XYZ file of C-alpha atoms in Angstrom:
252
model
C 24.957 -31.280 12.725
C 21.481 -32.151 11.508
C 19.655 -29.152 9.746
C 16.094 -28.983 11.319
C 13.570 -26.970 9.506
C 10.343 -27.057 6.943
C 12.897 -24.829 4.281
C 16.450 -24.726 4.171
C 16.632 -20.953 4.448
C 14.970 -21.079 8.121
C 16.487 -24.073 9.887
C 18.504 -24.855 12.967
C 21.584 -27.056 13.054
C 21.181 -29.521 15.866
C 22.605 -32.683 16.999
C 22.790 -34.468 20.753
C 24.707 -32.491 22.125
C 24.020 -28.486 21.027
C 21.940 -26.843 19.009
C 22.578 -23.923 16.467
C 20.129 -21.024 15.084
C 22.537 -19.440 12.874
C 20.565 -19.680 9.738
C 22.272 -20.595 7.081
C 23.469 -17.318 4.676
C 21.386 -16.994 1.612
C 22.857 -15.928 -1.308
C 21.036 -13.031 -2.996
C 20.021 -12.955 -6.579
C 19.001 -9.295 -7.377
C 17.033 -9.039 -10.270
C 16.038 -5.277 -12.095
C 13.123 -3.946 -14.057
C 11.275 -1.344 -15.182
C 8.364 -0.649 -12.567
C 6.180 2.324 -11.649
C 7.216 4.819 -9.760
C 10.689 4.234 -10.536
C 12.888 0.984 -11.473
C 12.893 -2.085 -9.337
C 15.621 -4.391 -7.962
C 14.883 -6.920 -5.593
C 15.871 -10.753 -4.427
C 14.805 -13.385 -6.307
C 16.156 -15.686 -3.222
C 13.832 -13.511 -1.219
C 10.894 -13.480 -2.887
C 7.847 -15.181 -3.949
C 4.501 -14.568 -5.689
C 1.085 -15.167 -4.768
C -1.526 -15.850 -7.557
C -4.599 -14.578 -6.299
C -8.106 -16.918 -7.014
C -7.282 -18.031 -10.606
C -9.970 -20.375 -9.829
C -13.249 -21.517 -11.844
C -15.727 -19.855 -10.496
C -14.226 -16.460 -10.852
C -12.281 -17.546 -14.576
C -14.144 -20.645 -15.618
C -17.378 -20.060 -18.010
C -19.564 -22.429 -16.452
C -18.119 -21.021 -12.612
C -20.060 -18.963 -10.411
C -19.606 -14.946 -11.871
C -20.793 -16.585 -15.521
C -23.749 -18.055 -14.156
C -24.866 -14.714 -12.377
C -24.479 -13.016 -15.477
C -20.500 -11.244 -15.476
C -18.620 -10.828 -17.954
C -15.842 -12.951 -17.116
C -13.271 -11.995 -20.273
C -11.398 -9.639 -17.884
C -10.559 -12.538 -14.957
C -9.548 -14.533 -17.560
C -6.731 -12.027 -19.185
C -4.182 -13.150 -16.972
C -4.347 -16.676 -17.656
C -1.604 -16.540 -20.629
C 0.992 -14.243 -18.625
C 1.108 -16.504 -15.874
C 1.082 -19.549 -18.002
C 4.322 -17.750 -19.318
C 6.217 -16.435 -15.794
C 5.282 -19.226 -13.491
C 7.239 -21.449 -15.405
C 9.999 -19.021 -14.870
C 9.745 -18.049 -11.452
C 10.138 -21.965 -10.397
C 13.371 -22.002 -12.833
C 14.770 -18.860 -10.679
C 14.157 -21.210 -7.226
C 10.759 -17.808 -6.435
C 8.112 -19.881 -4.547
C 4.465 -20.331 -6.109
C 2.002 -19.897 -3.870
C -1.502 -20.116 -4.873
C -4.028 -18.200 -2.640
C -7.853 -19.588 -3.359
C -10.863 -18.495 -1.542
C -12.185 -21.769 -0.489
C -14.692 -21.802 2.258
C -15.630 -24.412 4.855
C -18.919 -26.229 3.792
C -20.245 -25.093 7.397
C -19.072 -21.771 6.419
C -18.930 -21.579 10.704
C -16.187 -18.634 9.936
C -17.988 -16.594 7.754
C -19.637 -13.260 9.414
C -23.283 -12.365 8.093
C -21.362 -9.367 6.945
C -19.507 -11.248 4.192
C -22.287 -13.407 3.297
C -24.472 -10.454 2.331
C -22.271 -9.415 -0.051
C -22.579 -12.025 -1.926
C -26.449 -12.936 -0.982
C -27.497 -9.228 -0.443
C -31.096 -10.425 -0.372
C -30.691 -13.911 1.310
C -32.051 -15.647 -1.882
C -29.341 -18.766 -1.236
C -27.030 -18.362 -4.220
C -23.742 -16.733 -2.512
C -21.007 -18.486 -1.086
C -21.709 -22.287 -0.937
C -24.466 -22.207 -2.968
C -25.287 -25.131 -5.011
C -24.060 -24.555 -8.593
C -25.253 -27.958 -10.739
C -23.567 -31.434 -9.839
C -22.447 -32.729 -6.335
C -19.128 -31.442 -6.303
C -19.548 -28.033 -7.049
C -20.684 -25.339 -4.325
C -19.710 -21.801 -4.860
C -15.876 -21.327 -3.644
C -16.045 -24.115 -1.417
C -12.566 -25.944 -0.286
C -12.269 -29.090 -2.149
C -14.810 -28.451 -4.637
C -14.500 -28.216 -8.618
C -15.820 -24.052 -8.103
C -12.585 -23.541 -6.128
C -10.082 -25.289 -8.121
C -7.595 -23.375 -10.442
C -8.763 -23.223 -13.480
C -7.141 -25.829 -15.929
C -5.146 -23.868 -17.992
C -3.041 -22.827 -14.775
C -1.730 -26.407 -13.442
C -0.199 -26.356 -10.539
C 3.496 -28.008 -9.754
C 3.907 -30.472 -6.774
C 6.447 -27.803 -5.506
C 3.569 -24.667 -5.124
C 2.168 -23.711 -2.316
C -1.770 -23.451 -1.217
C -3.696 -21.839 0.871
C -6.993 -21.350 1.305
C -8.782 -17.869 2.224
C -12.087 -16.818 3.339
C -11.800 -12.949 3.356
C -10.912 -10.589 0.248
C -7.910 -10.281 2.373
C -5.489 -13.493 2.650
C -4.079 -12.737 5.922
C -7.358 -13.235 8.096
C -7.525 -16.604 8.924
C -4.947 -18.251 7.258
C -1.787 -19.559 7.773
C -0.035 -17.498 4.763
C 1.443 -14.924 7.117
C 3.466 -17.831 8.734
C 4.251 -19.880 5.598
C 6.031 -16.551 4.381
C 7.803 -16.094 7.710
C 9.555 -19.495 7.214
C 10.135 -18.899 3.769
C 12.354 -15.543 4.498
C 10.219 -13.506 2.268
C 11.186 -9.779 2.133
C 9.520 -8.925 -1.763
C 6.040 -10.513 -2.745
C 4.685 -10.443 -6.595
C 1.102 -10.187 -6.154
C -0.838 -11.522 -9.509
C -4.908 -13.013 -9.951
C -8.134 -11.570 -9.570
C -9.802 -9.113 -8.736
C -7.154 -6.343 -9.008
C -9.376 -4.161 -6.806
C -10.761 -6.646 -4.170
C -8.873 -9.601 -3.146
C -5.103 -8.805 -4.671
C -5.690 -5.390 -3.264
C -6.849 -5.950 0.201
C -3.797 -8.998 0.235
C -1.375 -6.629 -0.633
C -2.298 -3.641 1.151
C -2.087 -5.856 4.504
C 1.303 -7.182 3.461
C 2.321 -3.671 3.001
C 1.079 -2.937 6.099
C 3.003 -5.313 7.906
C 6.188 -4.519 6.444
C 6.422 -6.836 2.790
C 7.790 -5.276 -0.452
C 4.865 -5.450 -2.621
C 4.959 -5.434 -6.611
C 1.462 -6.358 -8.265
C 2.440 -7.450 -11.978
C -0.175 -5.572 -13.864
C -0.904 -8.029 -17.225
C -0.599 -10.504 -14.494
C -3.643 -9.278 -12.341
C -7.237 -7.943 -13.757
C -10.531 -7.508 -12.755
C -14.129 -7.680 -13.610
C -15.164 -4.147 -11.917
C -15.267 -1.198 -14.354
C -11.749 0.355 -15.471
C -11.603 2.960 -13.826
C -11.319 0.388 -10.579
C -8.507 -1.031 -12.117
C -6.847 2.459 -12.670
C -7.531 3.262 -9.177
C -5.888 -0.119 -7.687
C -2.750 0.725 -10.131
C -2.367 4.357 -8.873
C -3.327 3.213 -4.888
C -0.549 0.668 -4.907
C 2.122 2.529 -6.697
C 1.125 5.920 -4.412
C 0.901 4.247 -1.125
C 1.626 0.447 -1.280
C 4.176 -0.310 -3.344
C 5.663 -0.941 -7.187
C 3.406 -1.858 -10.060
C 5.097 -3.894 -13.236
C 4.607 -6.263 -15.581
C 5.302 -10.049 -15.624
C 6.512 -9.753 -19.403
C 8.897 -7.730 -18.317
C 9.930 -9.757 -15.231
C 10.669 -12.521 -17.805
C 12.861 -10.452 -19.974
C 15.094 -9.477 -16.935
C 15.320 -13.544 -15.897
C 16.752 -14.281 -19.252
């Protein structure tokens, strides 16, 4: 038989004649670390992690926050770690898949709602603003604001969606791309701790994925004790909080 199917964990076996939906057994590859609340081991063959808007205008200094005047020191903290587990994550077979907010330049799904937040007085310099040449509108798809920042390449093998919401699922295909990968345990890294990696994993803990945000991994530019909040919410309610240094000693 013919194996049909986007990944080889979620495919059918099918030929002229039948067709088979056993999917093929998965071998697990438990991995253990220390995490808050208590120690965590979970699948590396079911897992992946989603890097949350490591893009430049949240990270870069000439991107949007920097031109409006934030500090952006804190988005840029988890640039190293990352730079030092993705690398080890795609040894260990864990998909990458990079979540950016990048809007349509119509912005014809975008609710006044969310554009007030970021235009509270309708001045024109919120999402898809104009921010100096051609190519660069404020976390618009395909422009230079909602690329991942340099420092962070990419592999051909990662995975990318786009979002328009703090949350990921709204939207977007990532609900369905994680389906067919036979996800059970997500890593949740990127910026901001309290807005967008929050809201992402709160809904994937609320529709049944093991969440672990990887703290040196994730940061934001709100005040600390936003941070502290987002680290006590997710390990109270949500999930497991670790760290990504530590996720590299345990894959070694």
């Amino acid at each position: 038989m013919t194996r049909l199917g986007s990944v080889a964990a979620n495919s059918w076996g099918v030929s002229h004649t039948a067709v088979d939906l056993v999917r093929p057994i998965v071998t697990p590859r438990p991995v253990s670390l220390p995490a808050t609340p208590q120690t965590l081991t979970f699948d590396l063959a079911r897992s992946a992690i989603i890097v949350i808007d490591m893009q430049n205008d949240f990270c870069h200094p000439d991107g949007w926050l920097a031109s409006i005047g934030v500090d952006i020191a804190p988005a840029r903290a988890p640039i190293e770690p990352l730079a030092a587990l993705l690398p080890a994550l795609r040894r260990n077979g864990v998909p990458v898949i990079w979540l950016n907010w990048g809007n349509r330049s119509d912005r014809l799904n975008l609710p006044p709602s969310l554009l007030h937040v970021y235009d509270p007085a309708g001045q024109g310099n919120g999402l898809g603003a104009a921010l100096g040449g051609e190519d660069r509108h404020v976390l618009e798809h395909g422009s230079w604001n909602a690329a991942i920042v340099d420092e962070l390449s990419p592999e051909p093998s990662d995975i990318h969606v786009a979002k328009y919401r703090m949350s990921g699922f709204w939207d977007t295909p990532l609900e369905s791309i994680l389906r067919n990968l036979r996800c059970d345990t997500l890593l949740f890294a990127g910026v901001n701790s309290d807005q967008c990696v929050l809201s992402t994993l709160t809904d994937a803990a609320c529709i049944g994925y093991d969440c672990i945000m990887l703290d040196d991994c994730a940061a934001t530019t709100s005040p600390g004790f936003c941070a502290d909040a987002t680290r006590y919410n997710v390990r109270q309610c949500y999930g497991a909080v670790a760290t990504g240094a530590d996720l590299i000693t345990a894959l070694t």
